[in-house]
Amino acid sequence: MVVFSTRTDIGLKRGINEDSMAAVPELGLWVIADGMGGHEQGEVASRLAVETLQENIRTGKTLEVGIRAASNVIIRQPTVNPAFAMGTTVVAALVEGNHYCIAWVGDSRAYLWNGGLSQITIDHSYVQGLVEAGELDPADMRTHPDRSLLTQALGVTDTRDLQIGIVEGDLLPGNGLLLCTDGLTDELTDDEIAACLAQTTDPEDAAQKLLDSALSAGGKDNVTLIWLLMK
Ligand code: CA
């Protein structure tokens, strides 16, 4: 059985929370989206991504089909200010029994916790490309000035060109999945995230510690996270 806890917070510097999320345990679905675009367009894009994916899973579609449907919905959405593209990341977990499937676009992440923490998604970002090319130390991704440049996003990338990341696996009792936006991972190193998770087995405590730590570290962006723990 999975227990979970969620947090979303505007942070300390932003005037609006453009992150959206949904926890739908009856579908085994947990999803986070990080919108961008200004003029509240990011908020609209992330909400459309979460809602459209949820509808698709409810009618028996896969994560990949649901994410492509969300992409189409956002692309068709009229923009308030055409000077700013309306886009969003998405990261979703579908859990059935002890099996999980994660799908994502952009730099919102999933981590696996099994006593240690490992990132199981690969960011679709400019700095990830630099790391893969051997031009940037992974430790410097968090602070690189161009760290928020994405190589693909829902609403920006043509749906036919989307390369949706997929990773699957099994959860043992005591294992967990953390989904989060870059408002968490820009503020905290993986080691700092792991330290929060190691301190408690209570999901609410763990989620609150993560949020408090991100805000203490600066809270420069909206912070959204979902912590799932297999009991
Ligand atoms: Ca963000």
Short mmCIF file of C-alpha atoms and ligand atoms in Angstrom, two decimals:
data_model
loop_
_atom_site.label_atom_id
_atom_site.label_comp_id
_atom_site.label_asym_id
_atom_site.label_seq_id
_atom_site.Cartn_x
_atom_site.Cartn_y
_atom_site.Cartn_z
CA MET A 1 0.00 0.00 0.00
CA VAL A 2 1.17 3.49 -0.88
CA VAL A 3 0.96 6.43 1.50
CA PHE A 4 1.68 9.90 0.25
CA SER A 5 1.96 13.53 1.09
CA THR A 6 1.95 16.63 -1.11
CA ARG A 7 3.07 20.23 -0.78
CA THR A 8 2.85 23.20 -3.12
CA ASP A 9 4.03 26.66 -2.15
CA ILE A 10 4.40 29.97 -3.95
CA GLY A 11 7.89 30.37 -2.43
CA LEU A 12 9.34 33.62 -1.13
CA LYS A 13 10.03 35.61 -4.32
CA ARG A 14 7.30 34.88 -6.88
CA GLY A 15 3.93 36.63 -7.07
CA ILE A 16 2.06 33.61 -8.41
CA ASN A 17 2.28 29.84 -8.12
CA GLU A 18 2.49 28.45 -11.66
CA ASP A 19 2.97 24.85 -10.48
CA SER A 20 0.01 22.46 -10.51
CA MET A 21 -0.37 19.00 -9.11
CA ALA A 22 -2.86 16.21 -8.54
CA ALA A 23 -2.85 13.20 -6.27
CA VAL A 24 -5.44 10.65 -7.40
CA PRO A 25 -4.77 7.49 -5.36
CA GLU A 26 -7.86 5.72 -6.72
CA LEU A 27 -6.21 5.85 -10.16
CA GLY A 28 -2.70 5.24 -8.80
CA LEU A 29 -1.81 8.59 -10.38
CA TRP A 30 0.35 11.38 -9.01
CA VAL A 31 1.32 14.27 -11.27
CA ILE A 32 3.13 17.60 -11.08
CA ALA A 33 3.50 20.30 -13.75
CA ASP A 34 5.60 23.49 -13.69
CA GLY A 35 4.13 26.15 -15.94
CA MET A 36 5.85 29.07 -17.63
CA GLY A 37 4.80 31.97 -19.78
CA GLY A 38 3.97 35.01 -17.65
CA HIS A 39 0.56 36.73 -17.53
CA GLU A 40 -0.76 33.71 -15.59
CA GLN A 41 -0.29 31.61 -18.73
CA GLY A 42 2.03 29.24 -16.91
CA GLU A 43 -0.63 28.57 -14.33
CA VAL A 44 -3.13 27.76 -17.10
CA ALA A 45 -0.68 25.50 -18.94
CA SER A 46 0.28 23.50 -15.86
CA ARG A 47 -3.35 23.13 -14.78
CA LEU A 48 -4.37 21.94 -18.28
CA ALA A 49 -1.53 19.39 -18.26
CA VAL A 50 -2.57 17.95 -14.91
CA GLU A 51 -6.29 17.90 -15.75
CA THR A 52 -5.89 16.43 -19.22
CA LEU A 53 -3.56 13.70 -18.04
CA GLN A 54 -5.92 12.83 -15.21
CA GLU A 55 -8.89 12.54 -17.62
CA ASN A 56 -6.90 10.30 -19.93
CA ILE A 57 -5.77 7.96 -17.16
CA ARG A 58 -9.35 7.83 -15.87
CA THR A 59 -10.47 6.55 -19.27
CA GLY A 60 -7.78 3.87 -19.40
CA LYS A 61 -5.13 5.61 -21.52
CA THR A 62 -1.39 5.35 -20.88
CA LEU A 63 0.74 8.14 -19.44
CA GLU A 64 2.32 8.69 -22.84
CA VAL A 65 -1.05 9.06 -24.61
CA GLY A 66 -2.27 11.35 -21.82
CA ILE A 67 0.80 13.58 -22.05
CA ARG A 68 0.43 13.89 -25.85
CA ALA A 69 -3.24 14.79 -25.36
CA ALA A 70 -2.21 17.44 -22.81
CA SER A 71 0.32 18.84 -25.27
CA ASN A 72 -2.38 19.24 -27.92
CA VAL A 73 -4.78 20.91 -25.49
CA ILE A 74 -2.16 23.45 -24.39
CA ILE A 75 -1.01 24.20 -27.96
CA ARG A 76 -4.64 24.91 -28.93
CA GLN A 77 -5.17 27.17 -25.91
CA PRO A 78 -5.37 30.85 -26.94
CA THR A 79 -2.49 32.84 -25.46
CA VAL A 80 -3.05 36.07 -23.53
CA ASN A 81 0.27 37.47 -24.72
CA PRO A 82 1.66 35.88 -27.88
CA ALA A 83 5.11 37.31 -27.04
CA PHE A 84 5.39 34.66 -24.34
CA ALA A 85 4.99 31.00 -25.20
CA MET A 86 2.71 29.17 -22.80
CA GLY A 87 4.35 25.97 -21.68
CA THR A 88 4.74 23.50 -18.90
CA THR A 89 6.78 20.57 -17.72
CA VAL A 90 5.11 17.43 -16.48
CA VAL A 91 6.20 14.49 -14.36
CA ALA A 92 3.72 11.74 -13.51
CA ALA A 93 3.81 8.46 -11.61
CA LEU A 94 1.34 5.67 -12.24
CA VAL A 95 1.52 3.00 -9.54
CA GLU A 96 -0.21 -0.37 -9.80
CA GLY A 97 0.52 -2.80 -6.99
CA ASN A 98 4.23 -2.41 -6.38
CA HIS A 99 4.99 -1.46 -10.01
CA TYR A 100 5.55 2.14 -11.00
CA CYS A 101 5.75 3.89 -14.34
CA ILE A 102 7.07 7.45 -14.53
CA ALA A 103 6.67 9.68 -17.56
CA TRP A 104 8.01 13.19 -17.92
CA VAL A 105 8.76 16.15 -20.17
CA GLY A 106 11.05 18.97 -19.05
CA ASP A 107 13.03 19.35 -15.84
CA SER A 108 10.51 18.35 -13.20
CA ARG A 109 11.98 15.23 -11.66
CA ALA A 110 11.32 11.87 -10.07
CA TYR A 111 13.66 10.35 -7.52
CA LEU A 112 13.69 6.81 -6.17
CA TRP A 113 14.33 6.37 -2.45
CA ASN A 114 15.58 2.99 -1.29
CA GLY A 115 17.57 4.08 1.71
CA GLY A 116 19.63 6.17 -0.70
CA LEU A 117 18.32 8.67 -3.22
CA SER A 118 18.72 8.43 -6.98
CA GLN A 119 17.30 10.63 -9.70
CA ILE A 120 15.46 8.37 -12.14
CA THR A 121 14.37 11.01 -14.67
CA ILE A 122 16.78 12.81 -16.98
CA ASP A 123 16.09 16.52 -17.38
CA HIS A 124 15.14 17.76 -20.83
CA SER A 125 17.25 20.85 -20.35
CA TYR A 126 20.11 22.78 -21.89
CA VAL A 127 22.37 22.15 -18.88
CA GLN A 128 21.68 18.40 -18.99
CA GLY A 129 22.97 18.51 -22.58
CA LEU A 130 26.13 20.27 -21.38
CA VAL A 131 26.66 17.58 -18.74
CA GLU A 132 26.19 14.81 -21.31
CA ALA A 133 28.68 16.54 -23.61
CA GLY A 134 31.20 16.63 -20.75
CA GLU A 135 31.14 20.44 -20.71
CA LEU A 136 29.59 20.93 -17.27
CA ASP A 137 30.07 19.25 -13.92
CA PRO A 138 26.71 17.81 -12.75
CA ALA A 139 27.28 19.56 -9.41
CA ASP A 140 27.11 22.91 -11.22
CA MET A 141 23.74 22.30 -12.93
CA ARG A 142 21.80 23.78 -10.00
CA THR A 143 23.55 27.12 -10.18
CA HIS A 144 24.14 27.51 -13.93
CA PRO A 145 22.59 30.78 -15.21
CA ASP A 146 20.80 28.91 -18.03
CA ARG A 147 19.56 26.06 -15.83
CA SER A 148 15.89 26.81 -16.56
CA LEU A 149 16.25 26.56 -20.36
CA LEU A 150 14.29 23.48 -21.45
CA THR A 151 14.90 21.50 -24.62
CA GLN A 152 11.23 20.54 -24.80
CA ALA A 153 8.02 21.49 -23.00
CA LEU A 154 4.30 20.86 -23.41
CA GLY A 155 2.72 23.73 -25.32
CA VAL A 156 6.06 24.76 -26.87
CA THR A 157 7.31 21.62 -28.61
CA ASP A 158 5.22 20.28 -31.47
CA THR A 159 3.35 17.24 -30.11
CA ARG A 160 4.78 15.02 -32.89
CA ASP A 161 8.31 15.97 -31.83
CA LEU A 162 7.85 15.30 -28.11
CA GLN A 163 10.24 12.73 -26.72
CA ILE A 164 8.50 11.68 -23.55
CA GLY A 165 10.78 10.14 -20.95
CA ILE A 166 9.59 6.84 -19.46
CA VAL A 167 11.09 4.84 -16.61
CA GLU A 168 9.56 1.82 -14.86
CA GLY A 169 10.37 -0.32 -11.87
CA ASP A 170 9.14 -1.98 -8.70
CA LEU A 171 8.86 -0.61 -5.18
CA LEU A 172 9.77 -2.69 -2.14
CA PRO A 173 8.29 -1.88 1.27
CA GLY A 174 10.08 1.23 2.57
CA ASN A 175 10.90 2.45 -0.95
CA GLY A 176 9.60 5.81 -2.05
CA LEU A 177 9.16 8.07 -5.06
CA LEU A 178 9.65 11.81 -4.91
CA LEU A 179 8.18 13.96 -7.68
CA CYS A 180 9.14 17.62 -7.63
CA THR A 181 9.58 20.86 -9.54
CA ASP A 182 12.87 22.71 -9.91
CA GLY A 183 11.83 25.01 -7.06
CA LEU A 184 12.94 22.15 -4.82
CA THR A 185 15.96 20.89 -6.74
CA ASP A 186 17.41 24.35 -7.46
CA GLU A 187 17.46 25.04 -3.71
CA LEU A 188 18.55 21.64 -2.36
CA THR A 189 21.27 19.23 -3.42
CA ASP A 190 20.37 15.57 -3.76
CA ASP A 191 22.24 14.95 -0.50
CA GLU A 192 20.14 17.58 1.28
CA ILE A 193 16.94 16.02 -0.09
CA ALA A 194 18.12 12.58 1.06
CA ALA A 195 18.89 13.94 4.54
CA CYS A 196 15.29 15.21 4.87
CA LEU A 197 13.89 11.83 3.79
CA ALA A 198 16.20 9.88 6.12
CA GLN A 199 15.01 11.81 9.17
CA THR A 200 11.47 10.45 9.30
CA THR A 201 9.21 7.64 8.13
CA ASP A 202 6.12 9.84 8.44
CA PRO A 203 5.19 11.09 4.94
CA GLU A 204 3.74 14.39 6.19
CA ASP A 205 6.89 15.11 8.20
CA ALA A 206 9.09 14.27 5.23
CA ALA A 207 7.15 16.52 2.83
CA GLN A 208 7.13 19.40 5.31
CA LYS A 209 10.87 19.06 5.96
CA LEU A 210 11.55 19.21 2.22
CA LEU A 211 9.38 22.31 1.76
CA ASP A 212 10.80 24.06 4.84
CA SER A 213 14.35 23.32 3.68
CA ALA A 214 13.68 24.72 0.18
CA LEU A 215 12.20 27.89 1.65
CA SER A 216 15.07 28.26 4.14
CA ALA A 217 17.51 27.90 1.25
CA GLY A 218 15.91 30.87 -0.53
CA GLY A 219 12.51 29.83 -1.87
CA LYS A 220 13.26 31.65 -5.10
CA ASP A 221 10.72 29.70 -7.15
CA ASN A 222 7.43 27.92 -6.57
CA VAL A 223 8.04 24.64 -4.76
CA THR A 224 5.89 21.58 -5.42
CA LEU A 225 6.50 18.01 -4.34
CA ILE A 226 4.77 14.68 -3.96
CA TRP A 227 6.27 12.06 -1.67
CA LEU A 228 5.00 8.49 -2.12
CA LEU A 229 6.06 5.76 0.27
CA MET A 230 5.41 2.04 -0.17
CA LYS A 231 4.39 0.59 3.20
CA CA B 1 9.77 26.22 -11.52
#
